[in-house]
PDB file of C-alpha atoms in Angstrom:
ATOM      1  CA  MET A   1      26.415 -72.994  13.835  1.00  0.00           C
ATOM      2  CA  ALA A   2      25.872 -73.636  10.094  1.00  0.00           C
ATOM      3  CA  LEU A   3      29.199 -72.043   9.365  1.00  0.00           C
ATOM      4  CA  LEU A   4      30.951 -74.239  11.938  1.00  0.00           C
ATOM      5  CA  ILE A   5      29.352 -77.366  10.440  1.00  0.00           C
ATOM      6  CA  LEU A   6      30.499 -76.296   6.953  1.00  0.00           C
ATOM      7  CA  ILE A   7      34.058 -75.699   8.168  1.00  0.00           C
ATOM      8  CA  ALA A   8      34.110 -79.099   9.880  1.00  0.00           C
ATOM      9  CA  SER A   9      32.752 -80.799   6.733  1.00  0.00           C
ATOM     10  CA  LEU A  10      35.384 -79.169   4.573  1.00  0.00           C
ATOM     11  CA  ALA A  11      38.153 -80.180   6.974  1.00  0.00           C
ATOM     12  CA  PHE A  12      36.841 -83.804   6.889  1.00  0.00           C
ATOM     13  CA  LEU A  13      36.757 -83.859   3.098  1.00  0.00           C
ATOM     14  CA  ASN A  14      40.259 -82.348   2.870  1.00  0.00           C
ATOM     15  CA  ASN A  15      41.586 -85.124   5.067  1.00  0.00           C
ATOM     16  CA  LEU A  16      39.577 -87.782   3.204  1.00  0.00           C
ATOM     17  CA  VAL A  17      40.757 -86.923  -0.246  1.00  0.00           C
ATOM     18  CA  SER A  18      44.447 -87.168   0.706  1.00  0.00           C
ATOM     19  CA  SER A  19      44.423 -90.284   2.857  1.00  0.00           C
ATOM     20  CA  TRP A  20      43.129 -93.823   2.954  1.00  0.00           C
ATOM     21  CA  ASP A  21      40.981 -94.692   5.955  1.00  0.00           C
ATOM     22  CA  LEU A  22      40.522 -98.462   5.826  1.00  0.00           C
ATOM     23  CA  SER A  23      38.874 -98.810   9.212  1.00  0.00           C
ATOM     24  CA  PRO A  24      35.444 -99.490   7.623  1.00  0.00           C
ATOM     25  CA  ILE A  25      36.922-102.784   6.491  1.00  0.00           C
ATOM     26  CA  GLY A  26      38.654-103.452   9.797  1.00  0.00           C
ATOM     27  CA  LEU A  27      42.148-102.279   8.853  1.00  0.00           C
ATOM     28  CA  THR A  28      43.869 -99.782  11.100  1.00  0.00           C
ATOM     29  CA  ASP A  29      47.465-101.072  11.032  1.00  0.00           C
ATOM     30  CA  PHE A  30      48.782-101.360   7.486  1.00  0.00           C
ATOM     31  CA  ALA A  31      51.493-100.037   5.185  1.00  0.00           C
ATOM     32  CA  ILE A  32      51.014 -99.159   1.524  1.00  0.00           C
ATOM     33  CA  ARG A  33      53.394-100.907  -0.850  1.00  0.00           C
ATOM     34  CA  GLN A  34      52.061 -99.782  -4.253  1.00  0.00           C
ATOM     35  CA  VAL A  35      49.092 -98.057  -5.848  1.00  0.00           C
ATOM     36  CA  SER A  36      47.462 -98.442  -9.281  1.00  0.00           C
ATOM     37  CA  LEU A  37      44.953 -95.997 -10.591  1.00  0.00           C
ATOM     38  CA  TYR A  38      41.942 -96.248 -12.895  1.00  0.00           C
ATOM     39  CA  LYS A  39      40.006 -92.992 -13.140  1.00  0.00           C
ATOM     40  CA  SER A  40      38.582 -92.477  -9.631  1.00  0.00           C
ATOM     41  CA  ARG A  41      39.475 -95.942  -8.389  1.00  0.00           C
ATOM     42  CA  ALA A  42      42.694 -96.626  -6.500  1.00  0.00           C
ATOM     43  CA  PHE A  43      43.976-100.186  -6.020  1.00  0.00           C
ATOM     44  CA  LEU A  44      46.249-100.437  -2.957  1.00  0.00           C
ATOM     45  CA  THR A  45      48.729-103.197  -2.459  1.00  0.00           C
ATOM     46  CA  ILE A  46      49.329-103.181   1.288  1.00  0.00           C
ATOM     47  CA  ASP A  47      51.226-104.961   3.997  1.00  0.00           C
ATOM     48  CA  SER A  48      48.721-106.278   6.519  1.00  0.00           C
ATOM     49  CA  PRO A  49      48.302-109.585   8.369  1.00  0.00           C
ATOM     50  CA  ASN A  50      45.258-110.825   6.427  1.00  0.00           C
ATOM     51  CA  VAL A  51      44.723-108.450   3.479  1.00  0.00           C
ATOM     52  CA  THR A  52      47.099-107.442   0.652  1.00  0.00           C
ATOM     53  CA  LEU A  53      44.831-105.830  -1.949  1.00  0.00           C
ATOM     54  CA  VAL A  54      42.164-103.185  -1.434  1.00  0.00           C
ATOM     55  CA  GLU A  55      40.099-100.901  -3.691  1.00  0.00           C
ATOM     56  CA  ALA A  56      39.522 -97.397  -2.391  1.00  0.00           C
ATOM     57  CA  SER A  57      38.971 -93.872  -3.708  1.00  0.00           C
ATOM     58  CA  TRP A  58      41.690 -91.864  -5.455  1.00  0.00           C
ATOM     59  CA  PRO A  59      42.584 -88.638  -3.510  1.00  0.00           C
ATOM     60  CA  GLU A  60      41.302 -86.333  -6.269  1.00  0.00           C
ATOM     61  CA  ASN A  61      37.756 -87.714  -6.009  1.00  0.00           C
ATOM     62  CA  LYS A  62      35.053 -85.315  -5.110  1.00  0.00           C
ATOM     63  CA  ILE A  63      32.968 -88.065  -3.585  1.00  0.00           C
ATOM     64  CA  GLY A  64      34.525 -90.806  -1.505  1.00  0.00           C
ATOM     65  CA  VAL A  65      33.932 -94.529  -2.153  1.00  0.00           C
ATOM     66  CA  ARG A  66      33.804 -97.059   0.643  1.00  0.00           C
ATOM     67  CA  PRO A  67      36.894 -99.295   0.478  1.00  0.00           C
ATOM     68  CA  ARG A  68      36.605-103.034  -0.226  1.00  0.00           C
ATOM     69  CA  VAL A  69      38.912-105.996   0.036  1.00  0.00           C
ATOM     70  CA  LEU A  70      40.008-107.651  -3.262  1.00  0.00           C
ATOM     71  CA  SER A  71      42.441-110.242  -1.913  1.00  0.00           C
ATOM     72  CA  ASP A  72      41.307-113.363  -0.065  1.00  0.00           C
ATOM     73  CA  ASP A  73      44.382-114.250   1.938  1.00  0.00           C
ATOM     74  CA  GLY A  74      42.601-115.632   4.997  1.00  0.00           C
ATOM     75  CA  LEU A  75      39.910-117.364   2.980  1.00  0.00           C
ATOM     76  CA  ASN A  76      42.514-119.074   0.849  1.00  0.00           C
ATOM     77  CA  LEU A  77      44.092-120.610   3.914  1.00  0.00           C
ATOM     78  CA  THR A  78      40.757-121.604   5.440  1.00  0.00           C
ATOM     79  CA  ASN A  79      39.801-123.461   2.297  1.00  0.00           C
ATOM     80  CA  ASN A  80      43.238-125.165   2.085  1.00  0.00           C
ATOM     81  CA  SER A  81      43.555-124.036  -1.484  1.00  0.00           C
ATOM     82  CA  CYS A  82      45.929-121.990  -3.661  1.00  0.00           C
ATOM     83  CA  ALA A  83      43.109-120.639  -5.853  1.00  0.00           C
ATOM     84  CA  GLY A  84      42.991-117.367  -4.055  1.00  0.00           C
ATOM     85  CA  LEU A  85      45.291-114.366  -3.892  1.00  0.00           C
ATOM     86  CA  THR A  86      47.731-115.072  -1.095  1.00  0.00           C
ATOM     87  CA  LYS A  87      50.329-112.318  -1.177  1.00  0.00           C
ATOM     88  CA  ILE A  88      50.110-109.500  -3.679  1.00  0.00           C
ATOM     89  CA  ILE A  89      53.363-107.976  -4.842  1.00  0.00           C
ATOM     90  CA  GLY A  90      51.857-105.264  -7.052  1.00  0.00           C
ATOM     91  CA  THR A  91      49.322-104.340  -9.755  1.00  0.00           C
ATOM     92  CA  ASP A  92      48.926-102.330 -12.901  1.00  0.00           C
ATOM     93  CA  VAL A  93      46.028-101.263 -15.183  1.00  0.00           C
ATOM     94  CA  ASP A  94      46.161-101.673 -18.943  1.00  0.00           C
ATOM     95  CA  ARG A  95      44.718 -99.489 -21.694  1.00  0.00           C
ATOM     96  CA  VAL A  96      41.385-101.326 -21.782  1.00  0.00           C
ATOM     97  CA  ALA A  97      40.735-101.176 -18.049  1.00  0.00           C
ATOM     98  CA  ARG A  98      41.998-104.535 -16.886  1.00  0.00           C
ATOM     99  CA  LEU A  99      43.678-104.921 -13.509  1.00  0.00           C
ATOM    100  CA  TRP A 100      46.879-107.064 -13.590  1.00  0.00           C
ATOM    101  CA  ILE A 101      47.612-108.607 -10.205  1.00  0.00           C
ATOM    102  CA  LEU A 102      50.978-110.212  -9.412  1.00  0.00           C
ATOM    103  CA  ASP A 103      50.818-112.683  -6.583  1.00  0.00           C
ATOM    104  CA  ARG A 104      54.078-114.086  -5.185  1.00  0.00           C
ATOM    105  CA  GLY A 105      52.429-117.237  -3.695  1.00  0.00           C
ATOM    106  CA  GLY A 106      54.279-119.123  -0.994  1.00  0.00           C
ATOM    107  CA  GLY A 107      52.775-119.238   2.478  1.00  0.00           C
ATOM    108  CA  ILE A 108      52.043-122.343   4.509  1.00  0.00           C
ATOM    109  CA  LEU A 109      50.538-123.998   1.417  1.00  0.00           C
ATOM    110  CA  PHE A 110      53.599-123.258  -0.722  1.00  0.00           C
ATOM    111  CA  CYS A 111      51.429-121.838  -3.499  1.00  0.00           C
ATOM    112  CA  ASN A 112      53.063-121.070  -6.852  1.00  0.00           C
ATOM    113  CA  PRO A 113      53.299-117.388  -7.935  1.00  0.00           C
ATOM    114  CA  LYS A 114      50.634-116.340 -10.343  1.00  0.00           C
ATOM    115  CA  LEU A 115      49.270-113.537 -12.482  1.00  0.00           C
ATOM    116  CA  VAL A 116      45.577-112.685 -12.366  1.00  0.00           C
ATOM    117  CA  ILE A 117      43.924-110.272 -14.811  1.00  0.00           C
ATOM    118  CA  ARG A 118      40.461-108.879 -14.106  1.00  0.00           C
ATOM    119  CA  SER A 119      38.232-106.501 -16.022  1.00  0.00           C
ATOM    120  CA  LEU A 120      37.382-103.296 -14.191  1.00  0.00           C
ATOM    121  CA  ILE A 121      34.395-102.554 -16.443  1.00  0.00           C
ATOM    122  CA  ILE A 122      32.621-105.888 -17.074  1.00  0.00           C
ATOM    123  CA  ALA A 123      31.885-107.503 -13.731  1.00  0.00           C
ATOM    124  CA  THR A 124      30.840-110.799 -15.352  1.00  0.00           C
ATOM    125  CA  SER A 125      33.973-111.058 -17.399  1.00  0.00           C
ATOM    126  CA  ARG A 126      35.993-114.213 -16.730  1.00  0.00           C
ATOM    127  CA  GLU A 127      39.338-113.503 -15.140  1.00  0.00           C
ATOM    128  CA  ILE A 128      42.534-114.615 -16.810  1.00  0.00           C
ATOM    129  CA  ARG A 129      45.056-116.663 -14.822  1.00  0.00           C
ATOM    130  CA  TYR A 130      48.643-117.662 -15.375  1.00  0.00           C
ATOM    131  CA  GLU A 131      50.622-119.771 -12.820  1.00  0.00           C
ATOM    132  CA  PHE A 132      54.363-119.525 -12.721  1.00  0.00           C
ATOM    133  CA  GLY A 133      56.512-122.498 -11.835  1.00  0.00           C
ATOM    134  CA  PHE A 134      57.650-122.192  -8.251  1.00  0.00           C
ATOM    135  CA  SER A 135      60.664-119.923  -8.143  1.00  0.00           C
ATOM    136  CA  ASP A 136      63.284-119.098  -5.549  1.00  0.00           C
ATOM    137  CA  ARG A 137      63.483-115.597  -7.071  1.00  0.00           C
ATOM    138  CA  VAL A 138      61.574-112.869  -5.304  1.00  0.00           C
ATOM    139  CA  PHE A 139      59.124-110.946  -7.540  1.00  0.00           C
ATOM    140  CA  HIS A 140      59.507-107.159  -7.403  1.00  0.00           C
ATOM    141  CA  SER A 141      57.061-105.449  -9.805  1.00  0.00           C
ATOM    142  CA  ILE A 142      54.796-105.691 -12.846  1.00  0.00           C
ATOM    143  CA  VAL A 143      54.483-102.944 -15.459  1.00  0.00           C
ATOM    144  CA  VAL A 144      52.042-103.258 -18.436  1.00  0.00           C
ATOM    145  CA  ASP A 145      53.028-101.740 -21.775  1.00  0.00           C
ATOM    146  CA  PRO A 146      50.530 -98.872 -22.445  1.00  0.00           C
ATOM    147  CA  MET A 147      50.714 -99.608 -26.184  1.00  0.00           C
ATOM    148  CA  GLN A 148      49.791-102.838 -27.936  1.00  0.00           C
ATOM    149  CA  ALA A 149      52.434-104.861 -29.743  1.00  0.00           C
ATOM    150  CA  ALA A 150      52.589-104.995 -33.512  1.00  0.00           C
ATOM    151  CA  ASP A 151      50.403-108.091 -33.561  1.00  0.00           C
ATOM    152  CA  GLY A 152      47.807-106.497 -31.223  1.00  0.00           C
ATOM    153  CA  ASP A 153      49.092-108.304 -28.164  1.00  0.00           C
ATOM    154  CA  THR A 154      49.075-106.785 -24.657  1.00  0.00           C
ATOM    155  CA  ARG A 155      52.321-107.424 -22.825  1.00  0.00           C
ATOM    156  CA  ALA A 156      53.667-106.850 -19.380  1.00  0.00           C
ATOM    157  CA  PHE A 157      57.162-106.684 -17.919  1.00  0.00           C
ATOM    158  CA  ILE A 158      57.739-108.587 -14.648  1.00  0.00           C
ATOM    159  CA  THR A 159      60.875-107.983 -12.567  1.00  0.00           C
ATOM    160  CA  PHE A 160      62.630-109.745  -9.741  1.00  0.00           C
ATOM    161  CA  GLU A 161      64.948-108.543  -7.054  1.00  0.00           C
ATOM    162  CA  ASN A 162      68.649-108.954  -7.868  1.00  0.00           C
ATOM    163  CA  THR A 163      68.497-110.545 -11.325  1.00  0.00           C
ATOM    164  CA  ASP A 164      69.971-109.505 -14.651  1.00  0.00           C
ATOM    165  CA  TYR A 165      66.904-110.294 -16.697  1.00  0.00           C
ATOM    166  CA  LEU A 166      63.135-109.526 -17.015  1.00  0.00           C
ATOM    167  CA  LEU A 167      60.142-111.638 -17.845  1.00  0.00           C
ATOM    168  CA  MET A 168      57.767-110.516 -20.606  1.00  0.00           C
ATOM    169  CA  PHE A 169      54.206-111.886 -20.419  1.00  0.00           C
ATOM    170  CA  SER A 170      52.142-112.240 -23.574  1.00  0.00           C
ATOM    171  CA  LEU A 171      48.381-112.012 -23.078  1.00  0.00           C
ATOM    172  CA  PHE A 172      47.738-113.600 -26.483  1.00  0.00           C
ATOM    173  CA  LYS A 173      50.000-116.598 -25.765  1.00  0.00           C
ATOM    174  CA  ARG A 174      49.291-116.720 -22.023  1.00  0.00           C
ATOM    175  CA  GLU A 175      53.045-117.406 -21.622  1.00  0.00           C
ATOM    176  CA  VAL A 176      56.230-115.680 -20.509  1.00  0.00           C
ATOM    177  CA  GLY A 177      59.619-115.226 -22.228  1.00  0.00           C
ATOM    178  CA  LYS A 178      62.883-114.335 -20.530  1.00  0.00           C
ATOM    179  CA  MET A 179      64.529-111.119 -21.674  1.00  0.00           C
ATOM    180  CA  LYS A 180      68.284-110.806 -21.214  1.00  0.00           C
ATOM    181  CA  PHE A 181      70.267-107.753 -22.286  1.00  0.00           C
ATOM    182  CA  GLU A 182      73.629-106.870 -23.795  1.00  0.00           C
ATOM    183  CA  LYS A 183      75.218-103.454 -23.874  1.00  0.00           C
ATOM    184  CA  LYS A 184      76.178-102.199 -27.287  1.00  0.00           C
ATOM    185  CA  ASP A 185      79.829-102.507 -26.398  1.00  0.00           C
ATOM    186  CA  PHE A 186      79.213-106.076 -25.119  1.00  0.00           C
ATOM    187  CA  SER A 187      80.557-105.110 -21.675  1.00  0.00           C
ATOM    188  CA  PRO A 188      78.965-107.134 -18.858  1.00  0.00           C
ATOM    189  CA  LEU A 189      75.936-105.910 -16.913  1.00  0.00           C
ATOM    190  CA  SER A 190      76.525-108.022 -13.781  1.00  0.00           C
ATOM    191  CA  PRO A 191      76.392-107.668 -10.885  1.00  0.00           C
ATOM    192  CA  ILE A 192      73.089-105.962 -11.406  1.00  0.00           C
ATOM    193  CA  SER A 193      69.509-105.809 -10.142  1.00  0.00           C
ATOM    194  CA  LEU A 194      67.193-104.945 -13.089  1.00  0.00           C
ATOM    195  CA  SER A 195      64.144-104.403 -10.900  1.00  0.00           C
ATOM    196  CA  GLU A 196      62.934-100.875 -11.671  1.00  0.00           C
ATOM    197  CA  VAL A 197      61.108-100.340 -15.007  1.00  0.00           C
ATOM    198  CA  ALA A 198      59.267 -97.299 -16.404  1.00  0.00           C
ATOM    199  CA  ILE A 199      57.489 -97.237 -19.763  1.00  0.00           C
ATOM    200  CA  ASN A 200      55.365 -94.871 -21.797  1.00  0.00           C
ATOM    201  CA  HIS A 201      54.417 -94.669 -25.503  1.00  0.00           C
ATOM    202  CA  ASN A 202      57.905 -93.699 -26.608  1.00  0.00           C
ATOM    203  CA  VAL A 203      60.546 -95.247 -24.408  1.00  0.00           C
ATOM    204  CA  LEU A 204      61.339 -97.862 -21.826  1.00  0.00           C
ATOM    205  CA  TYR A 205      63.918 -97.328 -19.051  1.00  0.00           C
ATOM    206  CA  ILE A 206      65.239 -99.800 -16.568  1.00  0.00           C
ATOM    207  CA  SER A 207      67.520 -98.965 -13.668  1.00  0.00           C
ATOM    208  CA  ASP A 208      69.974-100.974 -11.637  1.00  0.00           C
ATOM    209  CA  ALA A 209      68.725-100.842  -8.088  1.00  0.00           C
ATOM    210  CA  LEU A 210      72.177-101.557  -6.776  1.00  0.00           C
ATOM    211  CA  SER A 211      74.081 -98.684  -8.394  1.00  0.00           C
ATOM    212  CA  GLY A 212      71.604 -96.258  -9.993  1.00  0.00           C
ATOM    213  CA  ARG A 213      72.776 -97.039 -13.512  1.00  0.00           C
ATOM    214  CA  LEU A 214      70.027 -96.198 -16.082  1.00  0.00           C
ATOM    215  CA  PHE A 215      69.547 -98.057 -19.326  1.00  0.00           C
ATOM    216  CA  SER A 216      67.238 -97.422 -22.298  1.00  0.00           C
ATOM    217  CA  LEU A 217      65.604-100.259 -24.152  1.00  0.00           C
ATOM    218  CA  PRO A 218      64.540-100.195 -27.846  1.00  0.00           C
ATOM    219  CA  ILE A 219      60.834-100.367 -27.105  1.00  0.00           C
ATOM    220  CA  LYS A 220      59.791-100.174 -30.785  1.00  0.00           C
ATOM    221  CA  SER A 221      61.713-103.311 -31.642  1.00  0.00           C
ATOM    222  CA  ILE A 222      60.421-105.059 -28.552  1.00  0.00           C
ATOM    223  CA  ARG A 223      56.844-104.301 -29.601  1.00  0.00           C
ATOM    224  CA  GLN A 224      57.701-105.832 -32.997  1.00  0.00           C
ATOM    225  CA  LEU A 225      58.963-108.997 -31.353  1.00  0.00           C
ATOM    226  CA  ASN A 226      56.963-112.118 -32.208  1.00  0.00           C
ATOM    227  CA  PHE A 227      56.543-114.842 -29.612  1.00  0.00           C
ATOM    228  CA  PRO A 228      57.104-118.362 -30.935  1.00  0.00           C
ATOM    229  CA  GLU A 229      54.205-120.731 -31.264  1.00  0.00           C
ATOM    230  CA  GLY A 230      55.584-123.340 -28.902  1.00  0.00           C
ATOM    231  CA  GLY A 231      58.088-123.690 -26.060  1.00  0.00           C
ATOM    232  CA  ILE A 232      57.864-120.083 -25.080  1.00  0.00           C
ATOM    233  CA  GLN A 233      59.053-120.742 -21.520  1.00  0.00           C
ATOM    234  CA  LYS A 234      62.484-121.505 -22.925  1.00  0.00           C
ATOM    235  CA  MET A 235      62.638-118.381 -25.153  1.00  0.00           C
ATOM    236  CA  ILE A 236      65.457-116.021 -24.316  1.00  0.00           C
ATOM    237  CA  THR A 237      65.624-112.752 -26.180  1.00  0.00           C
ATOM    238  CA  LYS A 238      68.872-110.879 -26.158  1.00  0.00           C
ATOM    239  CA  THR A 239      68.333-107.170 -26.643  1.00  0.00           C
ATOM    240  CA  ASN A 240      70.887-104.424 -26.909  1.00  0.00           C
ATOM    241  CA  VAL A 241      70.520-101.709 -24.333  1.00  0.00           C
ATOM    242  CA  THR A 242      71.851 -98.158 -24.249  1.00  0.00           C
ATOM    243  CA  TYR A 243      73.653 -96.966 -21.118  1.00  0.00           C
ATOM    244  CA  MET A 244      72.252 -93.490 -20.254  1.00  0.00           C
ATOM    245  CA  GLY A 245      74.378 -92.709 -17.213  1.00  0.00           C
ATOM    246  CA  ARG A 246      73.914 -92.791 -13.443  1.00  0.00           C
ATOM    247  CA  LEU A 247      71.011 -91.371 -11.468  1.00  0.00           C
ATOM    248  CA  LEU A 248      71.817 -89.352  -8.332  1.00  0.00           C
ATOM    249  CA  SER A 249      71.679 -92.483  -6.186  1.00  0.00           C
ATOM    250  CA  ARG A 250      70.031 -95.891  -5.982  1.00  0.00           C
ATOM    251  CA  ALA A 251      66.538 -95.268  -7.241  1.00  0.00           C
ATOM    252  CA  SER A 252      63.089 -96.786  -6.916  1.00  0.00           C
ATOM    253  CA  GLY A 253      59.672 -96.006  -8.195  1.00  0.00           C
ATOM    254  CA  LEU A 254      60.642 -94.951 -11.724  1.00  0.00           C
ATOM    255  CA  LYS A 255      57.829 -93.092 -13.525  1.00  0.00           C
ATOM    256  CA  LEU A 256      57.653 -91.614 -17.035  1.00  0.00           C
ATOM    257  CA  ASP A 257      55.186 -88.845 -18.049  1.00  0.00           C
ATOM    258  CA  LEU A 258      53.935 -88.258 -21.572  1.00  0.00           C
ATOM    259  CA  ARG A 259      56.813 -85.748 -22.210  1.00  0.00           C
ATOM    260  CA  ASP A 260      59.423 -88.441 -21.470  1.00  0.00           C
ATOM    261  CA  ASN A 261      60.419 -86.828 -18.172  1.00  0.00           C
ATOM    262  CA  LEU A 262      61.628 -89.434 -15.747  1.00  0.00           C
ATOM    263  CA  TYR A 263      60.741 -89.263 -12.034  1.00  0.00           C
ATOM    264  CA  TYR A 264      62.316 -91.471  -9.365  1.00  0.00           C
ATOM    265  CA  ILE A 265      62.689 -91.808  -5.603  1.00  0.00           C
ATOM    266  CA  ILE A 266      65.829 -91.690  -3.510  1.00  0.00           C
ATOM    267  CA  VAL A 267      64.553 -93.612  -0.541  1.00  0.00           C
ATOM    268  CA  ARG A 268      67.521 -92.793   1.639  1.00  0.00           C
ATOM    269  CA  ASP A 269      66.731 -89.031   1.478  1.00  0.00           C
ATOM    270  CA  GLY A 270      62.971 -89.135   1.111  1.00  0.00           C
ATOM    271  CA  ALA A 271      63.503 -87.258  -2.191  1.00  0.00           C
ATOM    272  CA  VAL A 272      61.615 -87.217  -5.472  1.00  0.00           C
ATOM    273  CA  VAL A 273      63.809 -86.306  -8.460  1.00  0.00           C
ATOM    274  CA  LYS A 274      62.916 -85.307 -12.031  1.00  0.00           C
ATOM    275  CA  CYS A 275      65.231 -85.499 -15.019  1.00  0.00           C
ATOM    276  CA  LYS A 276      65.318 -85.776 -18.774  1.00  0.00           C
ATOM    277  CA  PRO A 277      67.369 -88.894 -19.557  1.00  0.00           C
ATOM    278  CA  ASP A 278      67.880 -88.137 -23.231  1.00  0.00           C
ATOM    279  CA  GLN A 279      69.994 -85.195 -22.012  1.00  0.00           C
ATOM    280  CA  SER A 280      73.183 -85.601 -20.054  1.00  0.00           C
ATOM    281  CA  LEU A 281      72.525 -87.139 -16.615  1.00  0.00           C
ATOM    282  CA  LYS A 282      74.815 -84.712 -14.907  1.00  0.00           C
ATOM    283  CA  ALA A 283      73.840 -83.682 -11.358  1.00  0.00           C
ATOM    284  CA  GLU A 284      72.831 -80.213 -12.548  1.00  0.00           C
ATOM    285  CA  ASN A 285      70.238 -81.714 -14.924  1.00  0.00           C
ATOM    286  CA  HIS A 286      68.345 -83.264 -12.044  1.00  0.00           C
ATOM    287  CA  ALA A 287      65.671 -81.367 -10.166  1.00  0.00           C
ATOM    288  CA  VAL A 288      64.736 -82.370  -6.633  1.00  0.00           C
ATOM    289  CA  ILE A 289      61.063 -81.587  -6.491  1.00  0.00           C
ATOM    290  CA  LEU A 290      60.360 -83.010  -3.014  1.00  0.00           C
ATOM    291  CA  GLN A 291      62.535 -83.804  -0.038  1.00  0.00           C
ATOM    292  CA  ARG A 292      61.000 -84.637   3.308  1.00  0.00           C
ATOM    293  CA  GLU A 293      61.633 -87.100   6.082  1.00  0.00           C
ATOM    294  CA  ILE A 294      58.851 -89.457   4.908  1.00  0.00           C
ATOM    295  CA  ASN A 295      58.881 -92.910   3.386  1.00  0.00           C
ATOM    296  CA  VAL A 296      57.962 -92.116  -0.227  1.00  0.00           C
ATOM    297  CA  ILE A 297      57.212 -95.347  -2.049  1.00  0.00           C
ATOM    298  CA  GLN A 298      55.737 -94.247  -5.389  1.00  0.00           C
ATOM    299  CA  ILE A 299      55.020 -91.351  -7.741  1.00  0.00           C
ATOM    300  CA  VAL A 300      51.538 -91.326  -9.357  1.00  0.00           C
ATOM    301  CA  LEU A 301      50.296 -89.133 -12.179  1.00  0.00           C
ATOM    302  CA  GLY A 302      46.665 -88.497 -11.401  1.00  0.00           C
ATOM    303  CA  VAL A 303      43.927 -86.396 -12.958  1.00  0.00           C
ATOM    304  CA  ALA A 304      45.191 -84.157 -15.773  1.00  0.00           C
ATOM    305  CA  GLY A 305      48.762 -85.349 -15.080  1.00  0.00           C
ATOM    306  CA  ASN A 306      48.870 -83.962 -11.536  1.00  0.00           C
ATOM    307  CA  GLY A 307      51.805 -85.416  -9.632  1.00  0.00           C
ATOM    308  CA  TRP A 308      51.461 -87.124  -6.241  1.00  0.00           C
ATOM    309  CA  ALA A 309      54.010 -88.671  -3.916  1.00  0.00           C
ATOM    310  CA  ILE A 310      52.665 -91.664  -2.044  1.00  0.00           C
ATOM    311  CA  SER A 311      53.878 -92.483   1.469  1.00  0.00           C
ATOM    312  CA  SER A 312      53.721 -95.960   2.994  1.00  0.00           C
ATOM    313  CA  HIS A 313      52.361 -94.444   6.245  1.00  0.00           C
ATOM    314  CA  PHE A 314      50.695 -91.191   7.248  1.00  0.00           C
ATOM    315  CA  LEU A 315      52.862 -88.191   6.402  1.00  0.00           C
ATOM    316  CA  SER A 316      52.354 -87.119   9.987  1.00  0.00           C
ATOM    317  CA  ASP A 317      50.056 -88.103  12.846  1.00  0.00           C
ATOM    318  CA  GLU A 318      48.494 -84.631  12.660  1.00  0.00           C
ATOM    319  CA  SER A 319      47.716 -84.693   8.922  1.00  0.00           C
ATOM    320  CA  GLN A 320      46.818 -88.411   8.605  1.00  0.00           C
ATOM    321  CA  ARG A 321      47.512 -88.239   4.857  1.00  0.00           C
ATOM    322  CA  HIS A 322      49.268 -90.680   2.605  1.00  0.00           C
ATOM    323  CA  CYS A 323      49.425 -88.474  -0.537  1.00  0.00           C
ATOM    324  CA  LEU A 324      51.326 -85.279  -1.097  1.00  0.00           C
ATOM    325  CA  ARG A 325      50.848 -83.062  -4.221  1.00  0.00           C
ATOM    326  CA  ILE A 326      54.145 -82.474  -6.024  1.00  0.00           C
ATOM    327  CA  ASN A 327      55.110 -80.120  -8.800  1.00  0.00           C
ATOM    328  CA  ALA A 328      55.337 -82.541 -11.726  1.00  0.00           C
TER     329      ALA A 328
END
């Protein structure tokens, strides 16, 4: 009997560490959009009628943590206020354990998009807020630079769907600047959708979600860039980019590891691909490290750099898992 109990317990733990059961907070029908990780804590941006941001355990945890809701979508509408988080697009965690939350706004109150930054260590720390002017552009992602700028600033790159520019947010200035790019040969970039960004300590890549073209940005010079003292909303920085070549297909979920290997997802094929962009982007230099009929939405590097593919729904009804270990 004791052996059967032990086997059942191990089976439960095995299922728990690779999936997110949100039924304790009343969520059984949801889809995962994006995940940010801080140590043992996972921050899930989800599609659900009344909740869009949840904190839960990361799959590699030995001890599970009860999930909790971080967005207040329904409360915001009840109070007839735009102060809350109405529709989360995505999150990221910076080098000093702050959670950056990008909220697209909208809804029946026509709330403006906003950026909210919260400390994950100091519970009493006052959150930082920045409200964007209402935009007809659809936000796509936020990626925080893991290194500070030359002046000590922390900056984040914010992308839209189907635009030829990025926004760069300065934490020091609490403002954004628009970044437009020129190729070194001055050939046009348009039509283009600069929505997929990956950054580490050494390099920043951005891909065209329409064609799979990959570009490298001079991250060192960007980190040296000084924001002006006034009128930063009107600042446009033109930066040369280097065309690296084409990925195997339209790509999403770009991710860089510390060795400058680039991972990306071919949604059409349910494939995760690994390449070294500073080498030739010929087909033979790409390695398909996962291909399954699942909706892979993200690649996460977890504990000790372990690679995980994240699915929007359970990988299968039998497994009831959202996360699959990959050979990164």
